GROMACS .gro file of N, CA and C in nm:
model
  522
    1MET      N    1  -1.289  -2.082   0.773
    1MET     CA    2  -1.240  -1.945   0.777
    1MET      C    3  -1.181  -1.908   0.641
    2ALA      N    4  -1.210  -1.787   0.598
    2ALA     CA    5  -1.161  -1.740   0.468
    2ALA      C    6  -1.010  -1.722   0.472
    3ALA      N    7  -0.948  -1.743   0.356
    3ALA     CA    8  -0.803  -1.724   0.345
    3ALA      C    9  -0.771  -1.576   0.365
    4LEU      N   10  -0.656  -1.549   0.423
    4LEU     CA   11  -0.614  -1.411   0.446
    4LEU      C   12  -0.585  -1.342   0.314
    5VAL      N   13  -0.621  -1.216   0.307
    5VAL     CA   14  -0.592  -1.136   0.188
    5VAL      C   15  -0.441  -1.116   0.180
    6PRO      N   16  -0.379  -1.147   0.065
    6PRO     CA   17  -0.234  -1.128   0.054
    6PRO      C   18  -0.195  -0.981   0.055
    7ILE      N   19  -0.072  -0.957   0.101
    7ILE     CA   20  -0.018  -0.822   0.112
    7ILE      C   21   0.107  -0.812   0.026
    8LEU      N   22   0.114  -0.705  -0.054
    8LEU     CA   23   0.233  -0.674  -0.134
    8LEU      C   24   0.280  -0.535  -0.093
    9CYS      N   25   0.405  -0.525  -0.049
    9CYS     CA   26   0.460  -0.397  -0.005
    9CYS      C   27   0.542  -0.331  -0.116
   10PHE      N   28   0.516  -0.203  -0.138
   10PHE     CA   29   0.598  -0.121  -0.228
   10PHE      C   30   0.685  -0.035  -0.139
   11VAL      N   31   0.817  -0.050  -0.153
   11VAL     CA   32   0.909   0.021  -0.065
   11VAL      C   33   1.008   0.103  -0.146
   12GLY      N   34   1.060   0.206  -0.085
   12GLY     CA   35   1.158   0.294  -0.148
   12GLY      C   36   1.163   0.424  -0.070
   13ARG      N   37   1.262   0.501  -0.099
   13ARG     CA   38   1.277   0.629  -0.030
   13ARG      C   39   1.162   0.724  -0.062
   14SER      N   40   1.147   0.823   0.021
   14SER     CA   41   1.050   0.929  -0.002
   14SER      C   42   1.078   0.993  -0.138
   15ASN      N   43   0.975   1.024  -0.212
   15ASN     CA   44   0.985   1.087  -0.345
   15ASN      C   45   1.049   0.997  -0.451
   16SER      N   46   1.045   0.866  -0.429
   16SER     CA   47   1.102   0.775  -0.531
   16SER      C   48   0.999   0.742  -0.639
   17GLY      N   49   0.873   0.777  -0.618
   17GLY     CA   50   0.770   0.750  -0.718
   17GLY      C   51   0.675   0.638  -0.679
   18LYS      N   52   0.680   0.593  -0.554
   18LYS     CA   53   0.595   0.482  -0.510
   18LYS      C   54   0.446   0.513  -0.529
   19THR      N   55   0.402   0.627  -0.482
   19THR     CA   56   0.259   0.659  -0.486
   19THR      C   57   0.208   0.668  -0.629
   20THR      N   58   0.282   0.733  -0.716
   20THR     CA   59   0.240   0.744  -0.856
   20THR      C   60   0.234   0.606  -0.921
   21LEU      N   61   0.334   0.523  -0.896
   21LEU     CA   62   0.335   0.388  -0.951
   21LEU      C   63   0.216   0.308  -0.900
   22ILE      N   64   0.191   0.314  -0.771
   22ILE     CA   65   0.079   0.240  -0.711
   22ILE      C   66  -0.053   0.288  -0.769
   23GLU      N   67  -0.069   0.418  -0.782
   23GLU     CA   68  -0.192   0.475  -0.838
   23GLU      C   69  -0.218   0.421  -0.979
   24ARG      N   70  -0.116   0.421  -1.061
   24ARG     CA   71  -0.131   0.373  -1.199
   24ARG      C   72  -0.156   0.222  -1.202
   25LEU      N   73  -0.087   0.147  -1.115
   25LEU     CA   74  -0.106   0.002  -1.108
   25LEU      C   75  -0.248  -0.033  -1.063
   26ILE      N   76  -0.298   0.037  -0.962
   26ILE     CA   77  -0.435   0.011  -0.914
   26ILE      C   78  -0.534   0.031  -1.028
   27SER      N   79  -0.521   0.140  -1.100
   27SER     CA   80  -0.615   0.167  -1.211
   27SER      C   81  -0.617   0.052  -1.311
   28MET      N   82  -0.499   0.002  -1.347
   28MET     CA   83  -0.491  -0.107  -1.444
   28MET      C   84  -0.550  -0.236  -1.386
   29MET      N   85  -0.516  -0.268  -1.264
   29MET     CA   86  -0.563  -0.394  -1.205
   29MET      C   87  -0.714  -0.392  -1.181
   30VAL      N   88  -0.767  -0.278  -1.141
   30VAL     CA   89  -0.912  -0.267  -1.121
   30VAL      C   90  -0.985  -0.284  -1.255
   31ARG      N   91  -0.929  -0.227  -1.361
   31ARG     CA   92  -0.988  -0.247  -1.495
   31ARG      C   93  -0.990  -0.395  -1.532
   32ASP      N   94  -0.891  -0.470  -1.482
   32ASP     CA   95  -0.883  -0.614  -1.509
   32ASP      C   96  -0.965  -0.698  -1.411
   33GLY      N   97  -1.042  -0.633  -1.324
   33GLY     CA   98  -1.133  -0.705  -1.236
   33GLY      C   99  -1.085  -0.728  -1.095
   34TYR      N  100  -0.968  -0.679  -1.061
   34TYR     CA  101  -0.917  -0.695  -0.924
   34TYR      C  102  -0.989  -0.601  -0.828
   35ARG      N  103  -1.003  -0.646  -0.704
   35ARG     CA  104  -1.048  -0.561  -0.594
   35ARG      C  105  -0.925  -0.538  -0.506
   36ILE      N  106  -0.886  -0.412  -0.496
   36ILE     CA  107  -0.762  -0.374  -0.429
   36ILE      C  108  -0.794  -0.291  -0.305
   37ALA      N  109  -0.723  -0.318  -0.197
   37ALA     CA  110  -0.722  -0.231  -0.080
   37ALA      C  111  -0.579  -0.178  -0.068
   38THR      N  112  -0.564  -0.058  -0.014
   38THR     CA  113  -0.431  -0.005   0.010
   38THR      C  114  -0.417   0.034   0.156
   39ILE      N  115  -0.295   0.021   0.204
   39ILE     CA  116  -0.260   0.066   0.338
   39ILE      C  117  -0.128   0.141   0.325
   40LYS      N  118  -0.124   0.265   0.371
   40LYS     CA  119  -0.003   0.347   0.358
   40LYS      C  120   0.059   0.368   0.495
   41HIS      N  121   0.189   0.347   0.501
   41HIS     CA  122   0.265   0.377   0.622
   41HIS      C  123   0.317   0.519   0.610
   42ALA      N  124   0.282   0.603   0.705
   42ALA     CA  125   0.330   0.741   0.706
   42ALA      C  126   0.432   0.754   0.817
   43GLY      N  127   0.558   0.741   0.782
   43GLY     CA  128   0.665   0.740   0.880
   43GLY      C  129   0.681   0.870   0.957
   44HIS      N  130   0.630   0.979   0.902
   44HIS     CA  131   0.649   1.109   0.966
   44HIS      C  132   0.518   1.168   1.016
   45GLY      N  133   0.417   1.083   1.038
   45GLY     CA  134   0.289   1.131   1.088
   45GLY      C  135   0.203   1.187   0.976
   46PHE      N  136   0.077   1.213   1.009
   46PHE     CA  137  -0.017   1.266   0.911
   46PHE      C  138  -0.138   1.324   0.984
   47ASN      N  139  -0.218   1.398   0.913
   47ASN     CA  140  -0.344   1.448   0.965
   47ASN      C  141  -0.443   1.452   0.850
   48LEU      N  142  -0.542   1.364   0.853
   48LEU     CA  143  -0.641   1.359   0.746
   48LEU      C  144  -0.762   1.445   0.774
   49ASP      N  145  -0.787   1.473   0.901
   49ASP     CA  146  -0.907   1.546   0.936
   49ASP      C  147  -0.890   1.694   0.902
   50THR      N  148  -1.000   1.761   0.870
   50THR     CA  149  -0.996   1.901   0.828
   50THR      C  150  -1.036   1.991   0.944
   51GLU      N  151  -0.948   2.086   0.974
   51GLU     CA  152  -0.974   2.179   1.083
   51GLU      C  153  -1.111   2.244   1.068
   52SER      N  154  -1.182   2.255   1.178
   52SER     CA  155  -1.314   2.317   1.193
   52SER      C  156  -1.430   2.227   1.151
   53LYS      N  157  -1.404   2.113   1.086
   53LYS     CA  158  -1.511   2.019   1.055
   53LYS      C  159  -1.555   1.951   1.184
   54ASP      N  160  -1.676   1.898   1.185
   54ASP     CA  161  -1.731   1.838   1.307
   54ASP      C  162  -1.640   1.729   1.363
   55SER      N  163  -1.590   1.641   1.276
   55SER     CA  164  -1.506   1.531   1.323
   55SER      C  165  -1.378   1.585   1.387
   56TRP      N  166  -1.318   1.688   1.331
   56TRP     CA  167  -1.200   1.752   1.388
   56TRP      C  168  -1.232   1.811   1.524
   57ARG      N  169  -1.348   1.873   1.535
   57ARG     CA  170  -1.391   1.934   1.661
   57ARG      C  171  -1.412   1.828   1.768
   58HIS      N  172  -1.470   1.714   1.729
   58HIS     CA  173  -1.491   1.605   1.824
   58HIS      C  174  -1.356   1.555   1.876
   59LYS      N  175  -1.261   1.533   1.787
   59LYS     CA  176  -1.129   1.483   1.825
   59LYS      C  177  -1.056   1.585   1.913
   60ARG      N  178  -1.062   1.710   1.875
   60ARG     CA  179  -0.998   1.816   1.953
   60ARG      C  180  -1.059   1.827   2.092
   61ALA      N  181  -1.188   1.798   2.104
   61ALA     CA  182  -1.256   1.805   2.233
   61ALA      C  183  -1.214   1.690   2.326
   62GLY      N  184  -1.151   1.585   2.267
   62GLY     CA  185  -1.100   1.479   2.352
   62GLY      C  186  -1.150   1.339   2.320
   63ALA      N  187  -1.232   1.324   2.218
   63ALA     CA  188  -1.277   1.189   2.181
   63ALA      C  189  -1.157   1.107   2.136
   64SER      N  190  -1.145   0.984   2.186
   64SER     CA  191  -1.032   0.900   2.145
   64SER      C  192  -1.057   0.834   2.010
   65THR      N  193  -1.182   0.818   1.972
   65THR     CA  194  -1.218   0.764   1.841
   65THR      C  195  -1.332   0.846   1.783
   66VAL      N  196  -1.318   0.882   1.657
   66VAL     CA  197  -1.424   0.952   1.584
   66VAL      C  198  -1.447   0.874   1.455
   67ILE      N  199  -1.573   0.839   1.429
   67ILE     CA  200  -1.609   0.769   1.305
   67ILE      C  201  -1.705   0.857   1.227
   68VAL      N  202  -1.675   0.874   1.099
   68VAL     CA  203  -1.760   0.952   1.010
   68VAL      C  204  -1.808   0.857   0.901
   69THR      N  205  -1.938   0.856   0.877
   69THR     CA  206  -1.990   0.765   0.775
   69THR      C  207  -2.095   0.835   0.689
   70THR      N  208  -2.097   0.797   0.563
   70THR     CA  209  -2.198   0.840   0.468
   70THR      C  210  -2.234   0.716   0.388
   71LYS      N  211  -2.331   0.729   0.302
   71LYS     CA  212  -2.365   0.617   0.216
   71LYS      C  213  -2.244   0.584   0.128
   72GLY      N  214  -2.186   0.466   0.148
   72GLY     CA  215  -2.075   0.422   0.065
   72GLY      C  216  -1.935   0.449   0.121
   73SER      N  217  -1.923   0.524   0.231
   73SER     CA  218  -1.790   0.553   0.285
   73SER      C  219  -1.792   0.554   0.437
   74LEU      N  220  -1.674   0.525   0.493
   74LEU     CA  221  -1.656   0.530   0.637
   74LEU      C  222  -1.512   0.568   0.664
   75ALA      N  223  -1.491   0.657   0.758
   75ALA     CA  224  -1.357   0.696   0.800
   75ALA      C  225  -1.352   0.693   0.952
   76MET      N  226  -1.236   0.655   1.004
   76MET     CA  227  -1.219   0.650   1.149
   76MET      C  228  -1.087   0.717   1.186
   77PHE      N  229  -1.091   0.799   1.288
   77PHE     CA  230  -0.973   0.859   1.347
   77PHE      C  231  -0.968   0.807   1.489
   78THR      N  232  -0.861   0.739   1.525
   78THR     CA  233  -0.853   0.683   1.660
   78THR      C  234  -0.711   0.692   1.714
   79ASP      N  235  -0.704   0.707   1.846
   79ASP     CA  236  -0.574   0.708   1.912
   79ASP      C  237  -0.522   0.565   1.919
   80VAL      N  238  -0.393   0.548   1.904
   80VAL     CA  239  -0.330   0.416   1.920
   80VAL      C  240  -0.211   0.432   2.014
   81GLU      N  241  -0.187   0.328   2.093
   81GLU     CA  242  -0.077   0.330   2.189
   81GLU      C  243   0.057   0.324   2.117
   82GLU      N  244   0.063   0.243   2.012
   82GLU     CA  245   0.186   0.227   1.935
   82GLU      C  246   0.149   0.205   1.789
   83GLU      N  247   0.248   0.213   1.703
   83GLU     CA  248   0.224   0.195   1.561
   83GLU      C  249   0.163   0.057   1.534
   84VAL      N  250   0.062   0.053   1.449
   84VAL     CA  251  -0.008  -0.070   1.417
   84VAL      C  252   0.052  -0.129   1.290
   85GLY      N  253   0.084  -0.259   1.292
   85GLY     CA  254   0.145  -0.325   1.177
   85GLY      C  255   0.047  -0.351   1.065
   86VAL      N  256   0.099  -0.370   0.946
   86VAL     CA  257   0.016  -0.391   0.828
   86VAL      C  258  -0.069  -0.518   0.842
   87GLU      N  259  -0.013  -0.622   0.903
   87GLU     CA  260  -0.088  -0.747   0.918
   87GLU      C  261  -0.208  -0.728   1.011
   88GLU      N  262  -0.189  -0.656   1.120
   88GLU     CA  263  -0.299  -0.629   1.212
   88GLU      C  264  -0.405  -0.541   1.146
   89LEU      N  265  -0.363  -0.443   1.068
   89LEU     CA  266  -0.458  -0.358   0.996
   89LEU      C  267  -0.542  -0.442   0.899
   90ARG      N  268  -0.476  -0.533   0.828
   90ARG     CA  269  -0.549  -0.623   0.738
   90ARG      C  270  -0.653  -0.703   0.815
   91ASP      N  271  -0.608  -0.765   0.924
   91ASP     CA  272  -0.695  -0.853   0.999
   91ASP      C  273  -0.813  -0.780   1.061
   92ARG      N  274  -0.794  -0.655   1.097
   92ARG     CA  275  -0.902  -0.578   1.159
   92ARG      C  276  -0.998  -0.513   1.059
   93TYR      N  277  -0.943  -0.462   0.948
   93TYR     CA  278  -1.022  -0.369   0.868
   93TYR      C  279  -1.048  -0.406   0.723
   94VAL      N  280  -0.976  -0.501   0.666
   94VAL     CA  281  -0.996  -0.529   0.524
   94VAL      C  282  -1.103  -0.637   0.510
   95ARG      N  283  -1.206  -0.602   0.438
   95ARG     CA  284  -1.322  -0.691   0.426
   95ARG      C  285  -1.296  -0.801   0.324
   96GLU      N  286  -1.382  -0.902   0.333
   96GLU     CA  287  -1.371  -1.012   0.237
   96GLU      C  288  -1.402  -0.960   0.097
   97GLY      N  289  -1.358  -1.034  -0.002
   97GLY     CA  290  -1.382  -0.994  -0.141
   97GLY      C  291  -1.268  -0.912  -0.199
   98ILE      N  292  -1.168  -0.880  -0.119
   98ILE     CA  293  -1.051  -0.807  -0.167
   98ILE      C  294  -0.950  -0.910  -0.218
   99ASP      N  295  -0.893  -0.883  -0.334
   99ASP     CA  296  -0.796  -0.975  -0.393
   99ASP      C  297  -0.654  -0.951  -0.342
  100LEU      N  298  -0.620  -0.825  -0.314
  100LEU     CA  299  -0.483  -0.791  -0.279
  100LEU      C  300  -0.480  -0.661  -0.201
  101ILE      N  301  -0.395  -0.658  -0.100
  101ILE     CA  302  -0.365  -0.533  -0.031
  101ILE      C  303  -0.231  -0.484  -0.084
  102ILE      N  304  -0.230  -0.362  -0.134
  102ILE     CA  305  -0.105  -0.297  -0.175
  102ILE      C  306  -0.069  -0.203  -0.061
  103ALA      N  307   0.043  -0.233   0.003
  103ALA     CA  308   0.090  -0.153   0.115
  103ALA      C  309   0.206  -0.067   0.069
  104GLU      N  310   0.200   0.060   0.102
  104GLU     CA  311   0.310   0.150   0.071
  104GLU      C  312   0.391   0.167   0.198
  105GLY      N  313   0.511   0.110   0.196
  105GLY     CA  314   0.595   0.113   0.314
  105GLY      C  315   0.609  -0.026   0.373
  106TRP      N  316   0.643  -0.031   0.500
  106TRP     CA  317   0.664  -0.157   0.573
  106TRP      C  318   0.774  -0.240   0.510
  107LYS      N  319   0.888  -0.178   0.485
  107LYS     CA  320   0.999  -0.247   0.419
  107LYS      C  321   1.055  -0.362   0.501
  108ASN      N  322   1.038  -0.358   0.632
  108ASN     CA  323   1.095  -0.462   0.716
  108ASN      C  324   0.997  -0.573   0.752
  109GLU      N  325   0.874  -0.564   0.701
  109GLU     CA  326   0.777  -0.672   0.724
  109GLU      C  327   0.814  -0.788   0.631
  110GLY      N  328   0.769  -0.906   0.663
  110GLY     CA  329   0.807  -1.024   0.586
  110GLY      C  330   0.718  -1.053   0.467
  111PHE      N  331   0.661  -0.952   0.406
  111PHE     CA  332   0.572  -0.972   0.293
  111PHE      C  333   0.647  -0.951   0.162
  112PRO      N  334   0.597  -1.010   0.053
  112PRO     CA  335   0.658  -0.984  -0.078
  112PRO      C  336   0.664  -0.834  -0.104
  113LYS      N  337   0.768  -0.792  -0.178
  113LYS     CA  338   0.782  -0.649  -0.200
  113LYS      C  339   0.834  -0.619  -0.340
  114ILE      N  340   0.802  -0.497  -0.380
  114ILE     CA  341   0.858  -0.437  -0.500
  114ILE      C  342   0.931  -0.311  -0.454
  115VAL      N  343   1.057  -0.301  -0.491
  115VAL     CA  344   1.139  -0.187  -0.451
  115VAL      C  345   1.135  -0.083  -0.563
  116VAL      N  346   1.106   0.041  -0.527
  116VAL     CA  347   1.106   0.152  -0.622
  116VAL      C  348   1.231   0.234  -0.594
  117VAL      N  349   1.317   0.246  -0.697
  117VAL     CA  350   1.448   0.308  -0.682
  117VAL      C  351   1.456   0.433  -0.769
  118ARG      N  352   1.496   0.542  -0.709
  118ARG     CA  353   1.513   0.666  -0.785
  118ARG      C  354   1.659   0.684  -0.828
  119ASP      N  355   1.755   0.657  -0.737
  119ASP     CA  356   1.894   0.685  -0.769
  119ASP      C  357   1.981   0.561  -0.779
  120HIS      N  358   1.980   0.476  -0.677
  120HIS     CA  359   2.061   0.354  -0.685
  120HIS      C  360   2.002   0.248  -0.593
  121VAL      N  361   2.029   0.122  -0.625
  121VAL     CA  362   1.964   0.009  -0.558
  121VAL      C  363   1.995   0.007  -0.409
  122GLY      N  364   2.105   0.064  -0.364
  122GLY     CA  365   2.139   0.065  -0.223
  122GLY      C  366   2.049   0.153  -0.138
  123GLU      N  367   1.957   0.226  -0.202
  123GLU     CA  368   1.866   0.312  -0.126
  123GLU      C  369   1.784   0.233  -0.024
  124VAL      N  370   1.744   0.114  -0.063
  124VAL     CA  371   1.666   0.028   0.026
  124VAL      C  372   1.719  -0.113   0.013
  125ASP      N  373   1.689  -0.194   0.111
  125ASP     CA  374   1.733  -0.334   0.107
  125ASP      C  375   1.668  -0.404  -0.011
  126ALA      N  376   1.747  -0.451  -0.103
  126ALA     CA  377   1.695  -0.523  -0.219
  126ALA      C  378   1.735  -0.670  -0.212
  127SER      N  379   1.739  -0.722  -0.088
  127SER     CA  380   1.774  -0.864  -0.074
  127SER      C  381   1.668  -0.949  -0.142
  128PRO      N  382   1.708  -1.060  -0.198
  128PRO     CA  383   1.616  -1.139  -0.280
  128PRO      C  384   1.498  -1.200  -0.203
  129ALA      N  385   1.506  -1.210  -0.071
  129ALA     CA  386   1.397  -1.272   0.006
  129ALA      C  387   1.268  -1.192  -0.013
  130GLY      N  388   1.174  -1.249  -0.085
  130GLY     CA  389   1.046  -1.186  -0.106
  130GLY      C  390   1.044  -1.074  -0.209
  131LEU      N  391   1.157  -1.049  -0.273
  131LEU     CA  392   1.166  -0.940  -0.370
  131LEU      C  393   1.110  -0.986  -0.504
  132LEU      N  394   0.999  -0.925  -0.548
  132LEU     CA  395   0.936  -0.962  -0.675
  132LEU      C  396   0.995  -0.887  -0.793
  133ALA      N  397   1.029  -0.759  -0.771
  133ALA     CA  398   1.081  -0.676  -0.881
  133ALA      C  399   1.140  -0.549  -0.824
  134ILE      N  400   1.219  -0.484  -0.908
  134ILE     CA  401   1.268  -0.350  -0.879
  134ILE      C  402   1.217  -0.261  -0.991
  135VAL      N  403   1.166  -0.144  -0.954
  135VAL     CA  404   1.116  -0.048  -1.052
  135VAL      C  405   1.208   0.073  -1.048
  136SER      N  406   1.271   0.101  -1.162
  136SER     CA  407   1.365   0.213  -1.168
  136SER      C  408   1.386   0.254  -1.313
  137ASN      N  409   1.414   0.382  -1.334
  137ASN     CA  410   1.449   0.428  -1.468
  137ASN      C  411   1.600   0.447  -1.480
  138LYS      N  412   1.675   0.393  -1.384
  138LYS     CA  413   1.821   0.400  -1.385
  138LYS      C  414   1.879   0.263  -1.420
  139THR      N  415   2.003   0.261  -1.466
  139THR     CA  416   2.076   0.137  -1.482
  139THR      C  417   2.132   0.103  -1.344
  140LEU      N  418   2.097  -0.013  -1.293
  140LEU     CA  419   2.132  -0.048  -1.156
  140LEU      C  420   2.240  -0.156  -1.151
  141GLN      N  421   2.325  -0.145  -1.053
  141GLN     CA  422   2.425  -0.247  -1.024
  141GLN      C  423   2.379  -0.324  -0.902
  142GLY      N  424   2.418  -0.449  -0.891
  142GLY     CA  425   2.390  -0.526  -0.771
  142GLY      C  426   2.249  -0.580  -0.761
  143VAL      N  427   2.180  -0.591  -0.873
  143VAL     CA  428   2.045  -0.645  -0.872
  143VAL      C  429   2.054  -0.797  -0.854
  144PRO      N  430   1.980  -0.852  -0.758
  144PRO     CA  431   1.984  -0.997  -0.738
  144PRO      C  432   1.942  -1.071  -0.866
  145GLU      N  433   2.010  -1.183  -0.893
  145GLU     CA  434   1.982  -1.261  -1.013
  145GLU      C  435   1.836  -1.306  -1.015
  146GLY      N  436   1.774  -1.295  -1.132
  146GLY     CA  437   1.637  -1.341  -1.151
  146GLY      C  438   1.531  -1.239  -1.111
  147VAL      N  439   1.573  -1.123  -1.059
  147VAL     CA  440   1.477  -1.020  -1.019
  147VAL      C  441   1.462  -0.921  -1.135
  148PRO      N  442   1.341  -0.909  -1.190
  148PRO     CA  443   1.324  -0.816  -1.302
  148PRO      C  444   1.336  -0.670  -1.257
  149VAL      N  445   1.395  -0.588  -1.346
  149VAL     CA  446   1.401  -0.444  -1.325
  149VAL      C  447   1.311  -0.383  -1.431
  150LEU      N  448   1.208  -0.312  -1.387
  150LEU     CA  449   1.108  -0.257  -1.477
  150LEU      C  450   1.110  -0.105  -1.473
  151ASP      N  451   1.081  -0.044  -1.585
  151ASP     CA  452   1.072   0.102  -1.593
  151ASP      C  453   0.943   0.148  -1.524
  152PRO      N  454   0.944   0.263  -1.457
  152PRO     CA  455   0.824   0.312  -1.391
  152PRO      C  456   0.705   0.333  -1.485
  153ASP      N  457   0.732   0.351  -1.614
  153ASP     CA  458   0.623   0.367  -1.710
  153ASP      C  459   0.572   0.234  -1.765
  154ASP      N  460   0.635   0.125  -1.729
  154ASP     CA  461   0.593  -0.008  -1.774
  154ASP      C  462   0.491  -0.066  -1.675
  155ILE      N  463   0.377   0.000  -1.667
  155ILE     CA  464   0.274  -0.043  -1.571
  155ILE      C  465   0.223  -0.182  -1.606
  156ALA      N  466   0.211  -0.212  -1.735
  156ALA     CA  467   0.167  -0.347  -1.776
  156ALA      C  468   0.267  -0.452  -1.728
  157GLY      N  469   0.396  -0.423  -1.736
  157GLY     CA  470   0.499  -0.515  -1.689
  157GLY      C  471   0.492  -0.536  -1.539
  158VAL      N  472   0.473  -0.426  -1.464
  158VAL     CA  473   0.459  -0.437  -1.319
  158VAL      C  474   0.334  -0.518  -1.286
  159ALA      N  475   0.224  -0.489  -1.355
  159ALA     CA  476   0.099  -0.561  -1.332
  159ALA      C  477   0.115  -0.710  -1.361
  160ALA      N  478   0.191  -0.744  -1.465
  160ALA     CA  479   0.213  -0.885  -1.498
  160ALA      C  480   0.287  -0.957  -1.385
  161VAL      N  481   0.387  -0.892  -1.327
  161VAL     CA  482   0.460  -0.951  -1.214
  161VAL      C  483   0.364  -0.971  -1.096
  162VAL      N  484   0.284  -0.868  -1.067
  162VAL     CA  485   0.193  -0.873  -0.952
  162VAL      C  486   0.084  -0.978  -0.972
  163THR      N  487   0.022  -0.979  -1.090
  163THR     CA  488  -0.090  -1.072  -1.110
  163THR      C  489  -0.042  -1.217  -1.120
  164LYS      N  490   0.082  -1.238  -1.163
  164LYS     CA  491   0.137  -1.374  -1.165
  164LYS      C  492   0.152  -1.425  -1.021
  165GLN      N  493   0.202  -1.338  -0.933
  165GLN     CA  494   0.224  -1.375  -0.794
  165GLN      C  495   0.092  -1.381  -0.715
  166PHE      N  496  -0.002  -1.294  -0.750
  166PHE     CA  497  -0.128  -1.281  -0.676
  166PHE      C  498  -0.247  -1.290  -0.771
  167PRO      N  499  -0.284  -1.413  -0.811
  167PRO     CA  500  -0.400  -1.427  -0.900
  167PRO      C  501  -0.526  -1.374  -0.831
  168ARG      N  502  -0.616  -1.327  -0.911
  168ARG     CA  503  -0.742  -1.274  -0.857
  168ARG      C  504  -0.814  -1.382  -0.778
  169ARG      N  505  -0.865  -1.347  -0.661
  169ARG     CA  506  -0.934  -1.441  -0.574
  169ARG      C  507  -1.085  -1.429  -0.586
  170SER      N  508  -1.132  -1.312  -0.628
  170SER     CA  509  -1.277  -1.287  -0.633
  170SER      C  510  -1.328  -1.298  -0.776
  171ALA      N  511  -1.458  -1.304  -0.788
  171ALA     CA  512  -1.519  -1.297  -0.920
  171ALA      C  513  -1.498  -1.155  -0.971
  172PRO      N  514  -1.480  -1.138  -1.103
  172PRO     CA  515  -1.460  -1.002  -1.156
  172PRO      C  516  -1.578  -0.914  -1.119
  173HIS      N  517  -1.549  -0.788  -1.098
  173HIS     CA  518  -1.657  -0.690  -1.074
  173HIS      C  519  -1.651  -0.586  -1.183
  174GLY      N  520  -1.751  -0.504  -1.185
  174GLY     CA  521  -1.743  -0.402  -1.287
  174GLY      C  522  -1.862  -0.325  -1.305
   0.00000   0.00000   0.00000
């Protein structure tokens, strides 16, 4: 059986800069040959389907699962009884050949994490267990010893922390 794809969680308050940081990090890591999957936790719900499109109409009519596919892409909208955890999502949907899953959210899961701080470190739990780094443009108090604090514009520094912890598992692509 293939080894499980590792998961790295980026956590922080809403509007702390997580998505922008992740976007820039993915671009750099993909250029370096990594294959990245992302999973985003939307704590306040979401709607990806577009009103009046066929898939939206199918779902509105009562279909519990709608799958849309084209050459090179697949999307699924499905009802779930309860929130699905990041580990279960990985096990169900992330294909082999992926080097790393970058998850946005899931601060309470037991996976390694990078905390993105906008105002002060107390915004989110920055306990040292599994904490790889803190990303902030502020001077922070109470940073656990040995945990690097990186500027949000230091994408190379963030990538160095991530790639040290999660070496590429696949052959480079390009």
